[in-house]
């Protein structure tokens, strides 16, 4: 039972059960030696007194009273019509009509107090003689001290039982409080260390793998600390990569400027190189800013109906110049209309980055194949548009397939700028596809090369026609 609620419930229930069982057990055992209960014994004494009075009057009642054993005799009294006790004993304060007024010497009821005002526990037995005199048979309580069980006259619980009950409840509550407070203290100290910058702190191992609510909270805290650590490292790597990427074109700009100052006859050539490096630097900054905008938690998209096939053909036509220079061919095959609800410019940027990357690493006389088709899902509105882009390049090591979508990441074979690119194209494509509710995956082809698979939620024909009509209007 891993629920913290049920553990608290059982702990309190067990503690109360022990207290109640112990109290009742001792109370029953304390009265077990008696042959009769107090109220049963009182009824028997009243019956004996009535029979004695009927057989011989007050004298027989006196003889019956004198013959009683010491235990019931000490709390059994007979009050005569004159207000005196039959055997001349003083009435205890608990049997007088006014507990504040002490009984007079000789057992006479104080002035202003009638015999009928006697208040014994359970009531008095009134016997009327032939001459009209009344005799009150009263039986006092077991003791005059307060009773735990009221009129039942059960004996009070001894102090030993109370001490045991308090000790048991204190021990249970102590361990329960420790059980609850210890992980809370560990969580508090862990959050304090995290606030101080220590993201390597972990709480769950110290709790010995607890699986209750506090254990789950500790696991969530550890997961949060790990994600924060990874995000902080990613930000640090991003800053390092951005600094590195910006330093390279700046260094070439400074070199070209220095050469232009030394070589008067080659100023135009160096100025052209400075212009190219400036354009490259501007493009790098623009792409970096675009990636930052895409990584914001809230990014609004301009929704419109976009045909994936037509968009791929447009991008392929734009990339054809680079493909001709590379000596390769880009071919698009789309099966019918594939409408999706997307931001046209953002989706175009995603496809263009992936296709340009495929052309960049394809050898001469290679074919970059692009296929687009619909994948049937659950229901007509659950279909997916799948785009597969295949190249015949060197591929990517298996252990690095999941890393190529990270900003500024390039495999070792493509580190140099001769191959082009700064490691932002696939990262931008991955974030753009994710914003559209899709996914992107890279796989190595068996025959060589890399295969990029992009999936996007496809639109139904009715919804596509509605968006197209709205856009036209």
PDB file of N, CA and C in Angstrom, residues 216-259:
ATOM      1  N   UNK A 216       6.898   9.965  -5.048  1.00  0.00           N
ATOM      2  CA  UNK A 216       6.630  10.459  -6.402  1.00  0.00           C
ATOM      3  C   UNK A 216       7.015  11.932  -6.540  1.00  0.00           C
ATOM      4  N   UNK A 217       6.774  12.707  -5.472  1.00  0.00           N
ATOM      5  CA  UNK A 217       7.187  14.112  -5.499  1.00  0.00           C
ATOM      6  C   UNK A 217       8.699  14.233  -5.581  1.00  0.00           C
ATOM      7  N   UNK A 218       9.413  13.376  -4.844  1.00  0.00           N
ATOM      8  CA  UNK A 218      10.878  13.393  -4.915  1.00  0.00           C
ATOM      9  C   UNK A 218      11.356  13.015  -6.315  1.00  0.00           C
ATOM     10  N   UNK A 219      10.694  12.016  -6.927  1.00  0.00           N
ATOM     11  CA  UNK A 219      11.075  11.630  -8.292  1.00  0.00           C
ATOM     12  C   UNK A 219      10.842  12.774  -9.279  1.00  0.00           C
ATOM     13  N   UNK A 220       9.715  13.483  -9.127  1.00  0.00           N
ATOM     14  CA  UNK A 220       9.447  14.630 -10.002  1.00  0.00           C
ATOM     15  C   UNK A 220      10.480  15.732  -9.785  1.00  0.00           C
ATOM     16  N   UNK A 221      10.880  15.938  -8.525  1.00  0.00           N
ATOM     17  CA  UNK A 221      11.890  16.958  -8.251  1.00  0.00           C
ATOM     18  C   UNK A 221      13.231  16.580  -8.880  1.00  0.00           C
ATOM     19  N   UNK A 222      13.587  15.298  -8.800  1.00  0.00           N
ATOM     20  CA  UNK A 222      14.834  14.853  -9.432  1.00  0.00           C
ATOM     21  C   UNK A 222      14.766  15.019 -10.944  1.00  0.00           C
ATOM     22  N   UNK A 223      13.604  14.687 -11.521  1.00  0.00           N
ATOM     23  CA  UNK A 223      13.446  14.864 -12.969  1.00  0.00           C
ATOM     24  C   UNK A 223      13.551  16.332 -13.363  1.00  0.00           C
ATOM     25  N   UNK A 224      12.933  17.209 -12.562  1.00  0.00           N
ATOM     26  CA  UNK A 224      13.023  18.640 -12.841  1.00  0.00           C
ATOM     27  C   UNK A 224      14.462  19.135 -12.746  1.00  0.00           C
ATOM     28  N   UNK A 225      15.204  18.662 -11.725  1.00  0.00           N
ATOM     29  CA  UNK A 225      16.598  19.075 -11.581  1.00  0.00           C
ATOM     30  C   UNK A 225      17.434  18.607 -12.771  1.00  0.00           C
ATOM     31  N   UNK A 226      17.179  17.376 -13.241  1.00  0.00           N
ATOM     32  CA  UNK A 226      17.935  16.853 -14.373  1.00  0.00           C
ATOM     33  C   UNK A 226      17.628  17.639 -15.645  1.00  0.00           C
ATOM     34  N   UNK A 227      16.348  17.971 -15.862  1.00  0.00           N
ATOM     35  CA  UNK A 227      15.984  18.737 -17.051  1.00  0.00           C
ATOM     36  C   UNK A 227      16.560  20.151 -16.997  1.00  0.00           C
ATOM     37  N   UNK A 228      16.539  20.749 -15.821  1.00  0.00           N
ATOM     38  CA  UNK A 228      17.142  22.072 -15.690  1.00  0.00           C
ATOM     39  C   UNK A 228      18.640  22.027 -15.968  1.00  0.00           C
ATOM     40  N   UNK A 229      19.278  20.966 -15.483  1.00  0.00           N
ATOM     41  CA  UNK A 229      20.721  20.831 -15.722  1.00  0.00           C
ATOM     42  C   UNK A 229      21.002  20.680 -17.215  1.00  0.00           C
ATOM     43  N   UNK A 230      20.203  19.834 -17.890  1.00  0.00           N
ATOM     44  CA  UNK A 230      20.409  19.638 -19.323  1.00  0.00           C
ATOM     45  C   UNK A 230      20.132  20.917 -20.104  1.00  0.00           C
ATOM     46  N   UNK A 231      19.083  21.643 -19.718  1.00  0.00           N
ATOM     47  CA  UNK A 231      18.781  22.891 -20.416  1.00  0.00           C
ATOM     48  C   UNK A 231      19.869  23.930 -20.196  1.00  0.00           C
ATOM     49  N   UNK A 232      20.401  23.980 -18.984  1.00  0.00           N
ATOM     50  CA  UNK A 232      21.478  24.931 -18.720  1.00  0.00           C
ATOM     51  C   UNK A 232      22.721  24.572 -19.513  1.00  0.00           C
ATOM     52  N   UNK A 233      23.035  23.270 -19.572  1.00  0.00           N
ATOM     53  CA  UNK A 233      24.176  22.853 -20.383  1.00  0.00           C
ATOM     54  C   UNK A 233      23.939  23.152 -21.856  1.00  0.00           C
ATOM     55  N   UNK A 234      22.688  22.942 -22.318  1.00  0.00           N
ATOM     56  CA  UNK A 234      22.395  23.233 -23.723  1.00  0.00           C
ATOM     57  C   UNK A 234      22.555  24.722 -24.020  1.00  0.00           C
ATOM     58  N   UNK A 235      22.114  25.570 -23.084  1.00  0.00           N
ATOM     59  CA  UNK A 235      22.288  27.006 -23.282  1.00  0.00           C
ATOM     60  C   UNK A 235      23.771  27.381 -23.307  1.00  0.00           C
ATOM     61  N   UNK A 236      24.547  26.758 -22.431  1.00  0.00           N
ATOM     62  CA  UNK A 236      25.980  27.046 -22.425  1.00  0.00           C
ATOM     63  C   UNK A 236      26.642  26.585 -23.714  1.00  0.00           C
ATOM     64  N   UNK A 237      26.248  25.399 -24.196  1.00  0.00           N
ATOM     65  CA  UNK A 237      26.808  24.913 -25.467  1.00  0.00           C
ATOM     66  C   UNK A 237      26.382  25.814 -26.612  1.00  0.00           C
ATOM     67  N   UNK A 238      25.123  26.284 -26.557  1.00  0.00           N
ATOM     68  CA  UNK A 238      24.638  27.161 -27.621  1.00  0.00           C
ATOM     69  C   UNK A 238      25.436  28.464 -27.658  1.00  0.00           C
ATOM     70  N   UNK A 239      25.661  29.033 -26.481  1.00  0.00           N
ATOM     71  CA  UNK A 239      26.462  30.263 -26.430  1.00  0.00           C
ATOM     72  C   UNK A 239      27.881  30.013 -26.936  1.00  0.00           C
ATOM     73  N   UNK A 240      28.440  28.872 -26.571  1.00  0.00           N
ATOM     74  CA  UNK A 240      29.788  28.555 -27.031  1.00  0.00           C
ATOM     75  C   UNK A 240      29.828  28.381 -28.548  1.00  0.00           C
ATOM     76  N   UNK A 241      28.827  27.676 -29.091  1.00  0.00           N
ATOM     77  CA  UNK A 241      28.806  27.446 -30.536  1.00  0.00           C
ATOM     78  C   UNK A 241      28.549  28.741 -31.297  1.00  0.00           C
ATOM     79  N   UNK A 242      27.639  29.574 -30.751  1.00  0.00           N
ATOM     80  CA  UNK A 242      27.378  30.859 -31.409  1.00  0.00           C
ATOM     81  C   UNK A 242      28.640  31.714 -31.418  1.00  0.00           C
ATOM     82  N   UNK A 243      29.337  31.727 -30.295  1.00  0.00           N
ATOM     83  CA  UNK A 243      30.585  32.512 -30.237  1.00  0.00           C
ATOM     84  C   UNK A 243      31.597  31.987 -31.244  1.00  0.00           C
ATOM     85  N   UNK A 244      31.684  30.649 -31.350  1.00  0.00           N
ATOM     86  CA  UNK A 244      32.634  30.068 -32.298  1.00  0.00           C
ATOM     87  C   UNK A 244      32.249  30.402 -33.739  1.00  0.00           C
ATOM     88  N   UNK A 245      30.946  30.279 -34.041  1.00  0.00           N
ATOM     89  CA  UNK A 245      30.515  30.524 -35.412  1.00  0.00           C
ATOM     90  C   UNK A 245      30.665  31.994 -35.796  1.00  0.00           C
ATOM     91  N   UNK A 246      30.466  32.876 -34.833  1.00  0.00           N
ATOM     92  CA  UNK A 246      30.630  34.297 -35.133  1.00  0.00           C
ATOM     93  C   UNK A 246      32.098  34.695 -35.214  1.00  0.00           C
ATOM     94  N   UNK A 247      32.938  34.000 -34.492  1.00  0.00           N
ATOM     95  CA  UNK A 247      34.358  34.359 -34.488  1.00  0.00           C
ATOM     96  C   UNK A 247      35.007  34.054 -35.844  1.00  0.00           C
ATOM     97  N   UNK A 248      34.574  32.952 -36.485  1.00  0.00           N
ATOM     98  CA  UNK A 248      35.214  32.562 -37.750  1.00  0.00           C
ATOM     99  C   UNK A 248      35.019  33.598 -38.854  1.00  0.00           C
ATOM    100  N   UNK A 249      33.804  34.040 -39.168  1.00  0.00           N
ATOM    101  CA  UNK A 249      33.688  35.069 -40.223  1.00  0.00           C
ATOM    102  C   UNK A 249      34.315  36.400 -39.816  1.00  0.00           C
ATOM    103  N   UNK A 250      34.279  36.750 -38.545  1.00  0.00           N
ATOM    104  CA  UNK A 250      34.938  37.979 -38.114  1.00  0.00           C
ATOM    105  C   UNK A 250      36.442  37.905 -38.316  1.00  0.00           C
ATOM    106  N   UNK A 251      37.013  36.725 -38.047  1.00  0.00           N
ATOM    107  CA  UNK A 251      38.452  36.563 -38.265  1.00  0.00           C
ATOM    108  C   UNK A 251      38.796  36.692 -39.744  1.00  0.00           C
ATOM    109  N   UNK A 252      37.951  36.129 -40.613  1.00  0.00           N
ATOM    110  CA  UNK A 252      38.215  36.231 -42.050  1.00  0.00           C
ATOM    111  C   UNK A 252      38.021  37.677 -42.531  1.00  0.00           C
ATOM    112  N   UNK A 253      37.049  38.385 -41.923  1.00  0.00           N
ATOM    113  CA  UNK A 253      36.873  39.792 -42.268  1.00  0.00           C
ATOM    114  C   UNK A 253      38.111  40.612 -41.902  1.00  0.00           C
ATOM    115  N   UNK A 254      38.634  40.376 -40.731  1.00  0.00           N
ATOM    116  CA  UNK A 254      39.832  41.096 -40.308  1.00  0.00           C
ATOM    117  C   UNK A 254      41.027  40.763 -41.202  1.00  0.00           C
ATOM    118  N   UNK A 255      41.119  39.464 -41.587  1.00  0.00           N
ATOM    119  CA  UNK A 255      42.222  39.059 -42.465  1.00  0.00           C
ATOM    120  C   UNK A 255      42.094  39.735 -43.824  1.00  0.00           C
ATOM    121  N   UNK A 256      40.888  39.736 -44.390  1.00  0.00           N
ATOM    122  CA  UNK A 256      40.692  40.356 -45.699  1.00  0.00           C
ATOM    123  C   UNK A 256      40.958  41.854 -45.629  1.00  0.00           C
ATOM    124  N   UNK A 257      40.542  42.492 -44.550  1.00  0.00           N
ATOM    125  CA  UNK A 257      40.786  43.921 -44.393  1.00  0.00           C
ATOM    126  C   UNK A 257      42.274  44.220 -44.273  1.00  0.00           C
ATOM    127  N   UNK A 258      43.000  43.380 -43.573  1.00  0.00           N
ATOM    128  CA  UNK A 258      44.443  43.567 -43.425  1.00  0.00           C
ATOM    129  C   UNK A 258      45.148  43.394 -44.764  1.00  0.00           C
ATOM    130  N   UNK A 259      44.723  42.373 -45.543  1.00  0.00           N
ATOM    131  CA  UNK A 259      45.339  42.157 -46.852  1.00  0.00           C
ATOM    132  C   UNK A 259      45.013  43.310 -47.800  1.00  0.00           C
TER     133      UNK A 259
END
